[in-house]
Coordinates of C-alpha atoms in Angstrom, one line a residue:
M296 CA -0.2 0.0 -0.1
R297 CA 1.4 3.2 -1.1
T298 CA 1.0 6.2 1.8
S299 CA 2.2 9.6 1.8
S300 CA 4.9 8.1 4.0
N301 CA 6.9 6.8 1.2
P302 CA 10.1 8.9 0.7
S303 CA 9.3 9.3 -3.0
R304 CA 6.4 11.3 -2.5
G305 CA 6.9 14.9 -2.2
S306 CA 10.4 14.4 -3.7
S307 CA 11.0 17.6 -5.5
P308 CA 13.9 16.9 -8.0
R309 CA 11.4 14.8 -10.2
R310 CA 8.9 17.5 -10.5
T311 CA 8.1 19.1 -13.9
L312 CA 6.4 22.5 -13.5
I313 CA 5.4 25.2 -16.0
S314 CA 6.4 28.6 -15.7
V315 CA 3.9 32.0 -16.2
A316 CA 5.2 32.3 -19.9
A317 CA 4.6 29.1 -20.7
L318 CA 1.2 28.6 -19.4
S319 CA 0.3 31.6 -21.6
A320 CA 2.0 30.0 -24.8
A321 CA 0.4 26.9 -24.1
L322 CA -3.0 28.5 -23.9
L323 CA -2.7 29.8 -27.4
T324 CA -1.8 26.4 -28.9
A325 CA -4.2 24.2 -26.6
A326 CA -6.0 22.6 -29.5
S327 CA -2.7 21.5 -31.5
V328 CA -0.9 20.2 -28.4
Q329 CA -4.2 18.2 -27.1
A330 CA -4.4 16.7 -30.8
A331 CA -1.0 15.9 -30.7
V332 CA -1.4 13.9 -27.4
A333 CA -4.7 12.2 -28.7
Q334 CA -2.7 10.6 -31.6
E335 CA -0.2 9.1 -29.1
A336 CA -2.4 7.5 -26.8
P337 CA -3.3 3.7 -27.5
A338 CA -6.4 3.0 -29.2
D339 CA -8.2 1.5 -26.2
A340 CA -7.3 4.5 -24.1
P341 CA -10.4 5.5 -21.8
A342 CA -12.6 8.7 -23.2
V343 CA -11.5 10.9 -20.7
P344 CA -11.4 14.4 -21.7
T345 CA -7.8 16.0 -22.3
A346 CA -8.8 19.1 -19.6
R347 CA -9.6 16.1 -17.0
T348 CA -6.0 14.7 -17.4
E349 CA -3.5 18.2 -17.3
A350 CA -2.3 20.2 -14.4
A351 CA -1.7 22.9 -17.6
P352 CA -2.4 22.6 -21.4
G353 CA 0.0 20.0 -22.7
T354 CA 1.4 19.0 -19.4
P355 CA 0.0 15.8 -17.9
A356 CA -1.2 15.9 -14.1
E357 CA 1.2 14.1 -11.7
R358 CA -1.5 14.4 -8.8
L359 CA -5.4 14.3 -8.7
I360 CA -8.0 15.4 -6.1
V361 CA -10.4 12.9 -5.3
G362 CA -13.9 13.9 -3.9
Y363 CA -15.7 10.7 -2.3
K364 CA -19.4 11.0 -1.5
S365 CA -20.1 11.7 2.1
G366 CA -21.1 8.2 3.1
A367 CA -17.8 6.6 1.7
A368 CA -15.3 5.1 4.4
E369 CA -12.6 6.9 2.1
A370 CA -14.2 10.3 2.9
R371 CA -13.6 9.8 6.4
S372 CA -10.3 7.5 6.9
D373 CA -6.9 8.5 5.2
Q374 CA -6.3 4.6 5.8
A375 CA -9.1 3.9 3.6
A376 CA -8.1 6.4 0.9
A377 CA -4.9 4.9 1.0
A378 CA -6.2 1.6 0.4
D379 CA -8.5 2.7 -2.4
A380 CA -5.7 4.1 -4.3
A381 CA -3.5 1.3 -4.1
A382 CA -6.2 -0.8 -5.3
K383 CA -6.9 1.4 -8.2
G384 CA -2.9 1.6 -9.2
E385 CA -2.9 -2.5 -9.0
R386 CA -6.0 -2.3 -11.6
T387 CA -4.5 0.4 -14.0
G388 CA -1.0 -0.8 -13.4
E389 CA -0.1 2.7 -12.6
D390 CA 1.8 4.2 -9.5
V391 CA -1.0 5.7 -7.4
G392 CA -0.4 6.7 -3.8
F393 CA -2.3 8.9 -1.4
R394 CA -0.7 12.2 -0.5
R395 CA -2.8 13.9 2.0
R396 CA -6.4 15.2 2.8
L397 CA -7.4 18.7 2.0
G398 CA -9.3 20.8 3.8
T399 CA -12.5 20.7 1.9
G400 CA -12.1 16.7 3.0
A401 CA -11.1 15.4 -0.7
A402 CA -8.1 13.1 -1.0
L403 CA -5.1 14.3 -2.8
V404 CA -3.6 11.4 -4.9
D405 CA -0.3 11.1 -6.5
L406 CA 0.4 9.6 -9.8
G407 CA 4.1 9.0 -9.9
K408 CA 7.1 10.6 -11.7
R409 CA 6.0 12.1 -15.2
P410 CA 2.9 10.1 -16.2
T411 CA 1.7 10.6 -19.8
R412 CA -1.8 11.5 -20.7
A413 CA -3.1 8.4 -21.6
E414 CA -2.0 6.9 -18.0
V415 CA -3.5 9.8 -16.1
A416 CA -6.7 8.8 -18.0
D417 CA -6.7 5.2 -16.9
V418 CA -6.7 6.2 -13.4
V419 CA -9.2 9.2 -13.6
A420 CA -11.4 6.6 -15.6
E421 CA -11.1 4.2 -12.7
Y422 CA -11.8 6.7 -10.1
S423 CA -15.0 7.8 -12.5
A424 CA -16.4 4.7 -12.4
D425 CA -16.6 4.0 -8.8
P426 CA -19.9 4.7 -7.3
Q427 CA -18.2 5.8 -3.9
V428 CA -16.7 8.7 -5.8
A429 CA -18.2 12.5 -6.3
Y430 CA -15.6 14.0 -8.6
V431 CA -12.0 13.3 -9.8
V432 CA -10.1 16.3 -11.2
P433 CA -6.4 16.8 -11.9
D434 CA -4.2 19.1 -9.6
R435 CA -3.8 22.0 -12.0
L436 CA -0.9 24.8 -11.8
N437 CA -2.0 28.1 -11.6
E438 CA 0.7 31.3 -12.0
P439 CA 0.5 34.9 -10.6
L440 CA -1.7 37.4 -13.3
A441 CA 0.2 39.9 -13.3
T442 CA 2.6 41.7 -16.0
P443 CA 5.5 43.3 -14.1
N444 CA 7.3 46.2 -15.9
D445 CA 9.0 48.6 -13.4
T446 CA 6.9 56.5 -4.2
E447 CA 4.0 58.4 -3.6
Y448 CA -0.1 59.2 -3.6
A449 CA 0.3 61.9 -6.6
K450 CA 1.2 58.6 -8.8
Q451 CA -1.8 56.6 -7.7
W452 CA -4.3 57.7 -10.7
D453 CA -6.3 54.6 -10.0
L454 CA -7.8 56.0 -6.7
F455 CA -8.3 59.4 -7.7
E456 CA -8.1 60.4 -11.0
S457 CA -11.7 61.8 -12.2
T458 CA -11.6 59.9 -15.9
A459 CA -10.6 56.5 -14.8
G460 CA -10.0 56.4 -11.1
M461 CA -11.9 54.2 -8.5
R462 CA -12.8 57.4 -6.8
V463 CA -11.6 55.8 -3.5
P464 CA -10.6 59.0 -1.2
G465 CA -14.7 59.8 -1.3
A466 CA -15.1 56.6 0.6
W467 CA -12.3 57.1 3.2
D468 CA -14.5 59.5 5.7
L469 CA -17.1 56.7 6.0
A470 CA -14.7 53.8 6.1
T471 CA -11.2 52.6 6.0
G472 CA -11.3 48.6 6.4
S473 CA -11.1 48.7 9.9
G474 CA -11.9 45.5 11.7
V475 CA -11.5 43.4 8.5
T476 CA -8.9 41.1 7.6
V477 CA -7.9 40.2 3.9
A478 CA -6.0 37.0 3.0
V479 CA -3.9 37.6 0.1
I480 CA -3.5 34.2 -1.6
D481 CA -0.4 34.7 -3.7
T482 CA 3.4 34.6 -3.3
G483 CA 3.9 35.4 0.3
Y484 CA 5.3 38.6 1.9
V485 CA 8.6 40.2 1.9
A486 CA 8.9 42.9 4.3
H487 CA 8.2 46.6 3.7
S488 CA 7.7 49.4 5.9
D489 CA 4.9 50.6 4.2
L490 CA 3.0 47.7 4.7
A491 CA 4.3 46.1 7.9
A492 CA 1.9 47.6 10.4
N493 CA -0.9 46.1 8.8
V494 CA 0.2 42.8 8.4
V495 CA -1.1 39.8 10.5
G496 CA -0.2 36.0 10.8
G497 CA -0.3 34.1 7.8
Y498 CA 0.8 30.5 6.6
D499 CA 2.6 28.8 4.0
F500 CA 0.8 26.2 2.0
I501 CA 3.4 25.1 -0.5
S502 CA 4.1 21.6 0.2
D503 CA 6.3 20.6 -2.7
T504 CA 10.0 22.0 -1.7
A505 CA 10.7 22.4 -5.5
V506 CA 8.0 24.9 -5.6
S507 CA 8.7 26.7 -2.0
V508 CA 12.3 27.8 -2.7
D509 CA 12.5 28.3 1.0
G510 CA 14.1 24.7 1.7
N511 CA 10.7 23.5 3.6
G512 CA 7.2 22.3 3.0
R513 CA 4.4 24.0 4.7
D514 CA 4.8 26.1 8.2
S515 CA 3.5 29.3 9.7
N516 CA 6.1 31.7 8.1
P517 CA 4.4 33.1 4.7
A518 CA 7.9 35.0 3.8
D519 CA 8.5 35.3 0.2
P520 CA 12.0 34.1 -0.6
G521 CA 11.5 35.0 -4.3
D522 CA 9.7 33.2 -7.1
G523 CA 12.9 33.7 -9.8
Y524 CA 14.1 30.9 -11.7
A525 CA 17.3 30.4 -14.2
A526 CA 17.6 29.8 -17.9
G527 CA 16.3 26.2 -18.4
E528 CA 14.2 25.8 -15.4
C529 CA 9.9 26.0 -15.5
G530 CA 10.1 24.9 -19.2
Q531 CA 11.8 28.1 -20.1
A532 CA 15.0 28.8 -22.3
A533 CA 15.5 32.3 -20.5
G534 CA 15.2 32.6 -16.9
S535 CA 13.1 35.1 -14.8
N536 CA 13.8 37.5 -11.8
S537 CA 11.4 37.4 -8.8
S538 CA 8.1 38.8 -8.8
W539 CA 7.2 40.0 -5.1
H540 CA 3.7 39.7 -6.7
G541 CA 2.0 39.0 -3.4
T542 CA 3.3 42.1 -1.6
H543 CA 2.6 44.3 -4.7
V544 CA -0.8 43.1 -4.4
A545 CA -1.2 43.6 -0.6
G546 CA 0.4 47.1 -0.9
T547 CA -2.8 48.0 -3.2
I548 CA -5.3 47.1 -0.5
A549 CA -3.9 48.0 2.6
A550 CA -0.4 49.9 2.5
T551 CA -0.2 52.0 5.3
T552 CA -1.7 55.7 4.7
G553 CA -1.1 59.1 6.4
N554 CA 2.3 57.9 7.3
G555 CA 4.2 60.5 5.3
K556 CA 5.8 57.9 2.8
G557 CA 5.2 56.0 0.3
I558 CA 1.2 54.9 -1.5
A559 CA -2.2 55.0 0.1
G560 CA -3.8 51.5 0.5
I561 CA -7.5 51.5 -0.4
A562 CA -8.6 49.6 2.9
H563 CA -5.5 51.2 5.1
G564 CA -7.4 50.5 7.8
A565 CA -7.7 46.5 7.4
K566 CA -5.0 43.8 8.1
I567 CA -3.5 41.6 5.7
S568 CA -2.7 37.8 6.2
P569 CA -0.3 36.8 3.8
V570 CA -1.1 33.0 2.5
R571 CA 1.4 31.4 0.6
V572 CA 0.7 29.3 -2.3
L573 CA 2.8 30.4 -5.3
G574 CA 6.4 29.7 -5.5
K575 CA 9.1 28.9 -8.2
C576 CA 7.0 28.2 -11.4
G577 CA 3.6 28.8 -10.0
G578 CA 1.5 26.6 -7.4
Y579 CA -0.8 23.8 -7.3
D580 CA -4.7 23.7 -6.8
S581 CA -4.4 21.3 -3.8
D582 CA -2.4 24.1 -1.8
I583 CA -4.7 26.9 -3.0
I584 CA -8.1 24.7 -1.8
D585 CA -6.3 24.3 1.4
A586 CA -5.6 28.0 1.7
I587 CA -8.8 29.2 0.5
T588 CA -10.0 26.8 3.4
W589 CA -7.7 28.0 6.1
A590 CA -8.1 31.9 5.5
S591 CA -11.9 31.9 5.8
G592 CA -12.0 29.9 8.9
G593 CA -12.1 26.2 7.8
T594 CA -10.3 23.2 9.3
V595 CA -7.1 21.9 7.3
S596 CA -5.2 18.8 8.8
G597 CA -2.1 19.3 10.3
V598 CA -2.4 23.1 10.2
P599 CA -3.2 25.5 13.0
A600 CA -6.1 26.9 13.6
N601 CA -6.6 30.6 11.8
A602 CA -6.2 33.2 14.5
N603 CA -7.1 35.7 11.6
T604 CA -9.9 34.7 9.6
A605 CA -10.5 36.4 6.8
K606 CA -13.7 38.4 5.7
V607 CA -12.2 38.7 2.3
I608 CA -9.8 36.9 0.3
N609 CA -7.7 37.9 -2.9
M610 CA -6.6 35.7 -5.4
S611 CA -4.6 37.3 -8.3
L612 CA -3.7 33.9 -9.8
G613 CA -5.1 31.4 -12.5
G614 CA -4.7 28.9 -15.1
G615 CA -7.0 28.0 -18.2
G616 CA -9.6 25.3 -18.0
A617 CA -13.1 25.3 -16.4
C618 CA -13.6 25.6 -12.7
S619 CA -12.7 22.0 -11.2
T620 CA -15.2 20.5 -8.6
A621 CA -12.8 20.7 -6.1
T622 CA -11.8 24.4 -6.3
Q623 CA -15.5 25.4 -6.3
S624 CA -16.2 23.4 -3.4
A625 CA -13.1 25.4 -1.1
I626 CA -14.9 28.5 -2.7
N627 CA -18.4 27.4 -1.6
G628 CA -16.9 26.7 1.9
A629 CA -15.5 29.8 2.4
V630 CA -18.7 31.7 1.2
S631 CA -20.8 29.8 3.6
R632 CA -18.3 31.0 6.2
G633 CA -19.0 34.3 5.1
T634 CA -15.6 35.3 3.4
T635 CA -16.0 37.1 0.1
V636 CA -13.7 35.7 -2.5
V637 CA -12.2 38.1 -5.2
V638 CA -10.4 37.0 -8.0
A639 CA -8.4 38.2 -11.5
A640 CA -10.0 37.6 -14.5
G641 CA -6.7 36.4 -16.5
N642 CA -4.2 38.6 -18.8
E643 CA -4.8 36.4 -21.9
N644 CA -7.1 39.0 -23.8
Q645 CA -9.9 36.4 -24.3
N646 CA -13.4 35.1 -22.7
A647 CA -12.5 34.9 -19.1
A648 CA -15.2 31.7 -19.1
N649 CA -11.6 29.8 -20.4
S650 CA -9.9 30.8 -16.9
S651 CA -10.1 29.5 -13.5
P652 CA -10.7 30.5 -10.7
A653 CA -12.1 33.4 -12.9
N654 CA -15.1 31.2 -14.0
C655 CA -15.6 29.7 -10.8
N656 CA -18.9 30.5 -8.9
N657 CA -19.7 32.4 -5.9
V658 CA -16.5 35.2 -6.7
I659 CA -16.2 38.4 -8.0
T660 CA -14.3 38.1 -11.2
V661 CA -12.3 41.3 -11.9
A662 CA -11.5 42.9 -15.6
A663 CA -8.6 45.6 -15.9
T664 CA -9.1 49.1 -17.2
N665 CA -6.4 51.4 -18.1
R666 CA -5.8 55.0 -17.4
S667 CA -8.4 56.3 -19.8
G668 CA -11.2 53.7 -18.6
S669 CA -11.2 51.4 -21.0
R670 CA -10.4 47.6 -21.1
A671 CA -6.8 47.0 -20.8
S672 CA -5.2 45.6 -24.0
Y673 CA -4.4 41.7 -22.2
S674 CA -7.5 41.7 -20.0
N675 CA -10.0 38.7 -20.1
Y676 CA -13.5 39.9 -20.7
G677 CA -17.1 38.2 -21.3
S678 CA -20.1 37.6 -19.4
T679 CA -18.3 35.8 -16.6
V680 CA -16.9 39.1 -15.6
D681 CA -18.7 40.8 -12.8
I682 CA -16.8 44.2 -12.2
A683 CA -14.0 46.5 -13.6
A684 CA -11.3 48.2 -11.8
P685 CA -8.0 49.9 -12.9
G686 CA -5.4 47.4 -13.9
G687 CA -3.2 49.8 -15.7
E688 CA -1.7 49.6 -19.1
T689 CA 2.5 50.1 -19.6
R690 CA 2.8 50.1 -23.0
T691 CA 3.4 54.0 -23.8
S692 CA 4.6 54.9 -20.0
S693 CA 5.5 53.0 -17.1
A694 CA 3.0 55.8 -14.9
N695 CA 0.2 54.3 -16.5
G696 CA 0.4 51.3 -14.6
I697 CA -0.4 50.4 -10.9
L698 CA 2.2 51.5 -8.3
S699 CA 2.3 49.6 -5.1
T700 CA 5.2 48.2 -2.6
L701 CA 8.0 45.9 -3.9
N702 CA 11.3 45.0 -3.3
S703 CA 14.6 45.5 -5.4
G704 CA 16.0 42.2 -5.2
A705 CA 16.5 40.2 -8.7
R706 CA 16.2 36.7 -7.1
T707 CA 16.1 36.9 -3.1
P708 CA 15.0 39.8 -1.0
S709 CA 17.0 43.0 -0.9
T710 CA 15.9 46.7 -0.2
E711 CA 12.3 47.5 -0.2
N712 CA 11.1 49.8 -2.9
Y713 CA 8.0 50.6 -5.1
A714 CA 6.8 49.6 -8.8
F715 CA 4.3 50.3 -11.4
Y716 CA 3.2 46.9 -12.6
Q717 CA -0.3 46.1 -14.9
G718 CA -2.7 43.3 -14.9
T719 CA -5.6 41.8 -13.9
S720 CA -3.6 40.8 -10.8
M721 CA -3.8 44.7 -10.1
A722 CA -7.6 45.0 -10.8
A723 CA -8.3 42.5 -8.3
P724 CA -6.9 43.9 -5.3
H725 CA -8.9 47.2 -6.3
I726 CA -12.0 45.1 -5.5
A727 CA -10.7 43.3 -2.9
G728 CA -9.9 46.9 -1.1
L729 CA -13.2 48.0 -1.5
A730 CA -15.1 44.8 -0.2
A731 CA -12.8 45.1 2.9
L732 CA -14.5 48.9 3.2
V733 CA -18.3 47.6 2.4
K734 CA -17.5 45.1 5.2
S735 CA -16.2 47.7 7.4
A736 CA -19.2 50.1 6.7
A737 CA -21.7 47.3 7.1
P738 CA -20.5 44.0 8.6
A739 CA -23.4 42.3 8.5
L740 CA -23.4 42.2 4.8
T741 CA -23.0 38.5 3.1
P742 CA -20.7 38.0 0.4
A743 CA -23.7 38.1 -2.0
Q744 CA -24.8 41.5 -0.8
T745 CA -21.2 43.2 -0.8
E746 CA -20.7 41.7 -4.6
S747 CA -24.3 43.4 -5.3
A748 CA -23.4 46.6 -3.5
I749 CA -20.3 46.7 -5.8
K750 CA -21.7 45.9 -8.7
S751 CA -25.0 48.0 -8.5
N752 CA -23.2 51.2 -7.7
A753 CA -20.6 50.8 -10.4
R754 CA -20.6 53.7 -12.8
A755 CA -20.2 53.3 -17.0
L756 CA -16.8 52.2 -17.8
P757 CA -15.3 55.8 -19.4
G758 CA -14.0 54.1 -22.1
T759 CA -14.9 51.0 -24.2
C760 CA -15.1 47.3 -23.7
S761 CA -15.1 45.1 -26.3
G762 CA -16.5 41.3 -24.8
G763 CA -17.8 42.8 -21.6
C764 CA -16.6 44.2 -18.5
G765 CA -19.5 43.3 -16.2
A766 CA -21.2 46.1 -14.1
G767 CA -18.8 48.6 -15.4
L768 CA -16.1 50.6 -13.4
A769 CA -16.4 50.2 -9.8
D770 CA -17.0 53.6 -7.3
A771 CA -15.8 53.4 -4.2
A772 CA -17.1 56.5 -2.7
K773 CA -20.8 55.8 -4.3
T774 CA -20.7 51.9 -2.8
V775 CA -19.5 52.7 0.5
Q776 CA -22.3 55.8 0.7
A777 CA -24.8 53.2 -0.2
V778 CA -24.0 50.6 2.3
K779 CA -23.6 53.0 5.0
G780 CA -27.3 53.0 5.4
G781 CA -27.9 57.1 5.2
T782 CA -25.4 57.8 7.8
S783 CA -23.8 60.0 5.4
T784 CA -25.5 62.2 2.8
G785 CA -25.3 62.6 -0.9
S786 CA -25.6 59.0 -1.8
T787 CA -26.3 58.8 -5.6
Y788 CA -27.7 56.1 -7.7
A789 CA -27.7 57.1 -11.4
S790 CA -28.3 55.4 -14.9
S791 CA -26.2 57.1 -17.8
T792 CA -27.9 54.8 -20.1
A793 CA -29.8 57.1 -23.0
V794 CA -33.1 56.0 -24.1
A795 CA -35.1 57.6 -26.9
V796 CA -38.5 59.1 -26.3
P797 CA -40.7 58.1 -29.3
D798 CA -42.8 60.9 -30.7
N799 CA -46.4 60.3 -29.3
G800 CA -45.7 57.0 -28.8
P801 CA -45.5 54.5 -25.6
A802 CA -43.7 55.5 -22.4
I803 CA -40.1 54.3 -22.0
E804 CA -38.5 53.3 -18.4
S805 CA -35.2 53.5 -17.2
P806 CA -34.1 51.6 -14.2
V807 CA -31.9 52.5 -11.3
T808 CA -31.0 49.6 -8.8
V809 CA -30.4 51.0 -5.0
S810 CA -29.2 48.1 -2.8
G811 CA -27.2 48.1 0.8
R812 CA -29.5 50.8 2.5
G813 CA -31.7 50.3 5.3
G814 CA -35.2 51.6 6.0
N815 CA -37.1 53.6 3.8
A816 CA -36.4 56.1 1.3
P817 CA -36.0 59.8 2.5
A818 CA -38.8 62.5 2.6
A819 CA -36.8 64.8 0.8
L820 CA -35.8 62.0 -2.0
Q821 CA -33.8 64.2 -5.2
V822 CA -34.7 63.3 -8.3
G823 CA -32.3 64.6 -11.0
V824 CA -33.7 64.3 -14.7
D825 CA -31.7 65.3 -17.7
I826 CA -33.8 65.1 -20.9
T827 CA -33.5 66.5 -24.3
H828 CA -36.4 67.4 -25.9
T829 CA -37.6 70.1 -28.7
Y830 CA -40.9 70.9 -26.9
R831 CA -40.9 69.7 -23.3
G832 CA -44.8 70.5 -22.9
D833 CA -45.5 67.2 -24.8
L834 CA -43.8 65.1 -21.9
V835 CA -45.3 63.6 -18.9
V836 CA -42.4 62.3 -16.3
D837 CA -43.1 59.8 -13.4
L838 CA -41.1 58.2 -10.6
V839 CA -41.8 54.6 -10.6
A840 CA -40.8 52.9 -6.8
P841 CA -39.8 49.2 -6.6
D842 CA -43.4 48.4 -5.3
G843 CA -45.0 50.3 -8.3
S844 CA -46.0 53.2 -6.5
V845 CA -46.1 56.4 -9.0
Y846 CA -45.1 59.8 -8.3
R847 CA -45.6 62.3 -10.9
L848 CA -42.6 64.7 -11.4
K849 CA -44.1 66.7 -14.4
S850 CA -47.5 66.8 -16.1
A851 CA -48.1 67.6 -19.9
S852 CA -48.8 71.4 -20.7
S853 CA -49.7 72.6 -24.0
S854 CA -48.0 76.0 -22.9
D855 CA -44.7 75.0 -22.3
S856 CA -42.7 75.0 -25.4
A857 CA -39.6 75.3 -24.3
D858 CA -36.5 72.7 -25.0
D859 CA -35.2 70.1 -22.6
V860 CA -36.4 68.7 -18.9
R861 CA -32.9 69.3 -17.0
T862 CA -34.0 69.8 -13.6
T863 CA -34.2 68.2 -9.9
Y864 CA -37.4 67.2 -8.1
T865 CA -37.9 66.6 -4.6
V866 CA -40.2 63.6 -3.6
N867 CA -41.5 62.6 -0.4
A868 CA -40.7 58.7 -0.7
S869 CA -40.7 57.9 3.1
T870 CA -43.2 55.2 2.7
E871 CA -41.2 53.2 0.3
T872 CA -38.4 50.9 1.0
A873 CA -34.9 52.4 -0.3
N874 CA -33.7 49.1 -1.7
G875 CA -35.0 47.6 -5.0
T876 CA -35.3 48.7 -8.8
W877 CA -36.7 52.1 -9.0
K878 CA -37.8 53.9 -12.5
L879 CA -38.0 56.7 -14.5
R880 CA -41.0 56.7 -16.9
V881 CA -41.3 59.6 -19.6
Q882 CA -44.0 59.7 -22.3
D883 CA -44.3 62.0 -25.1
T884 CA -48.2 62.8 -25.4
A885 CA -48.4 65.0 -28.9
S886 CA -46.8 64.8 -32.0
W887 CA -44.2 66.8 -34.0
D888 CA -41.1 66.9 -31.7
T889 CA -38.8 64.2 -30.6
G890 CA -36.5 63.5 -27.7
R891 CA -34.0 61.6 -25.7
L892 CA -33.9 60.7 -22.0
N893 CA -30.1 60.9 -21.3
G894 CA -29.7 60.0 -17.8
W895 CA -31.1 60.3 -14.3
Q896 CA -30.3 59.7 -10.7
L897 CA -31.7 59.4 -7.2
T898 CA -29.8 60.9 -4.5
F899 CA -30.8 60.1 -0.7

């Protein structure tokens, strides 16, 4: 019987990982690689999809994650899971061994050194045929989703610029993230004086020493020793310097603010718990799954209980393929414990539906915008994306990237510094920081309510987004004001979508969704209207409350021949529940003149 005590298990020299660049390249050639592999497989190979046999495109998995049904002995007993792995190894003639139990209860199974796709498929098919197995998925590789290039608030356009900034300063008088811990599941943390005051205990979940680089497996020290590699390593002809990726992400979320140096963090009152899962050449699903579970307050065998449970998780990482059942299970567990999970959409300029964990359910998937407010050229897109945030684009100038905390060391840590990076890795922490502000302002909100508040208070992209960028560009000030429940004044909810008003035709309606507010609307609800029309006396304008109640704002008048309706009406809406979908209804009641509703807003 093979068990995790076998010294060959976890022996790092035999591991073959693939680099970030290789993964990106593999995505572009996945179809041809898969076809070639299929031709090499024997004629009687099990009919197992390629995606279920690979750790990355073109790279057969060396480990599988097996979820057993709740009633199975293997779901409760490591010994039973090990015996089952040994039995399946005997039947397939492959080197199958139980490695460890994941935090979700699934079993991590080792397949030996460099199995072929056909060999992996044999084992996958054997597990799939077992009625006690709920799922079996490859332990896939993930990589940081940043495009690094290379102190000071004035340079943080992403926070404050009117064109495409996230309007963060307007939120700071209402919330700073105080009382909220954000887990940054990434490369770990390299010491930085502009971040240190906000860093609390984390964990190093990298179990493979070839990946960890620090000379050991899992431990309570999430320090980042560097993820650089030499020429010829990680499947790459050229080497790469260390990214210090997790530290850059953490600085965007919670760098110390008001300390007379460096940069400002979006949720500078929050705490960062660094959780290390990415090392040399990337990181495995199994480690990430345990990190998600532990960071959100779940139990992971062999790991001490988390004293700094996170209410927000940021994962600026990913790989290709569908969201695996194993990863989805971990995310669902985290959300059920009240933790909001934010993930990067990916940097392949493709549909985010092809990138995991961007395509998982119960996450906030974030696309990246540039300094003009358009989708960054590299950013993934599509219906999977929930929201957009500044990620930078440095093709014309490094100053158009996202400035954050970093380290000057080429391979190992040296002196602290700051640098501009670009990527959806940089966009995601903007939303993680905003989620921390939201949780600080309204601690009772669930992850679903937090996501809804962020999306319903977004503004239209200042630029363009071919393919779809979710609800638009996140607006920190508006979002936090909305969830504060009326404590502040001037909370505005708006629609900038233009709607044509047909001449002497049926009424048109424009919706605005209000969420995250407590109680009823105010007795002096302000309704701002912007309508272009060549004879405004033709128009009837109504406000429709979420329950269908109608408030007349303007009646038709044959004596009012002036142009346009650009004004603010005051409505006593104190009997109406604030939350819900409000509508502005406009109708042209006479012929000969045309018009357009340019936009409207509610101010509480």
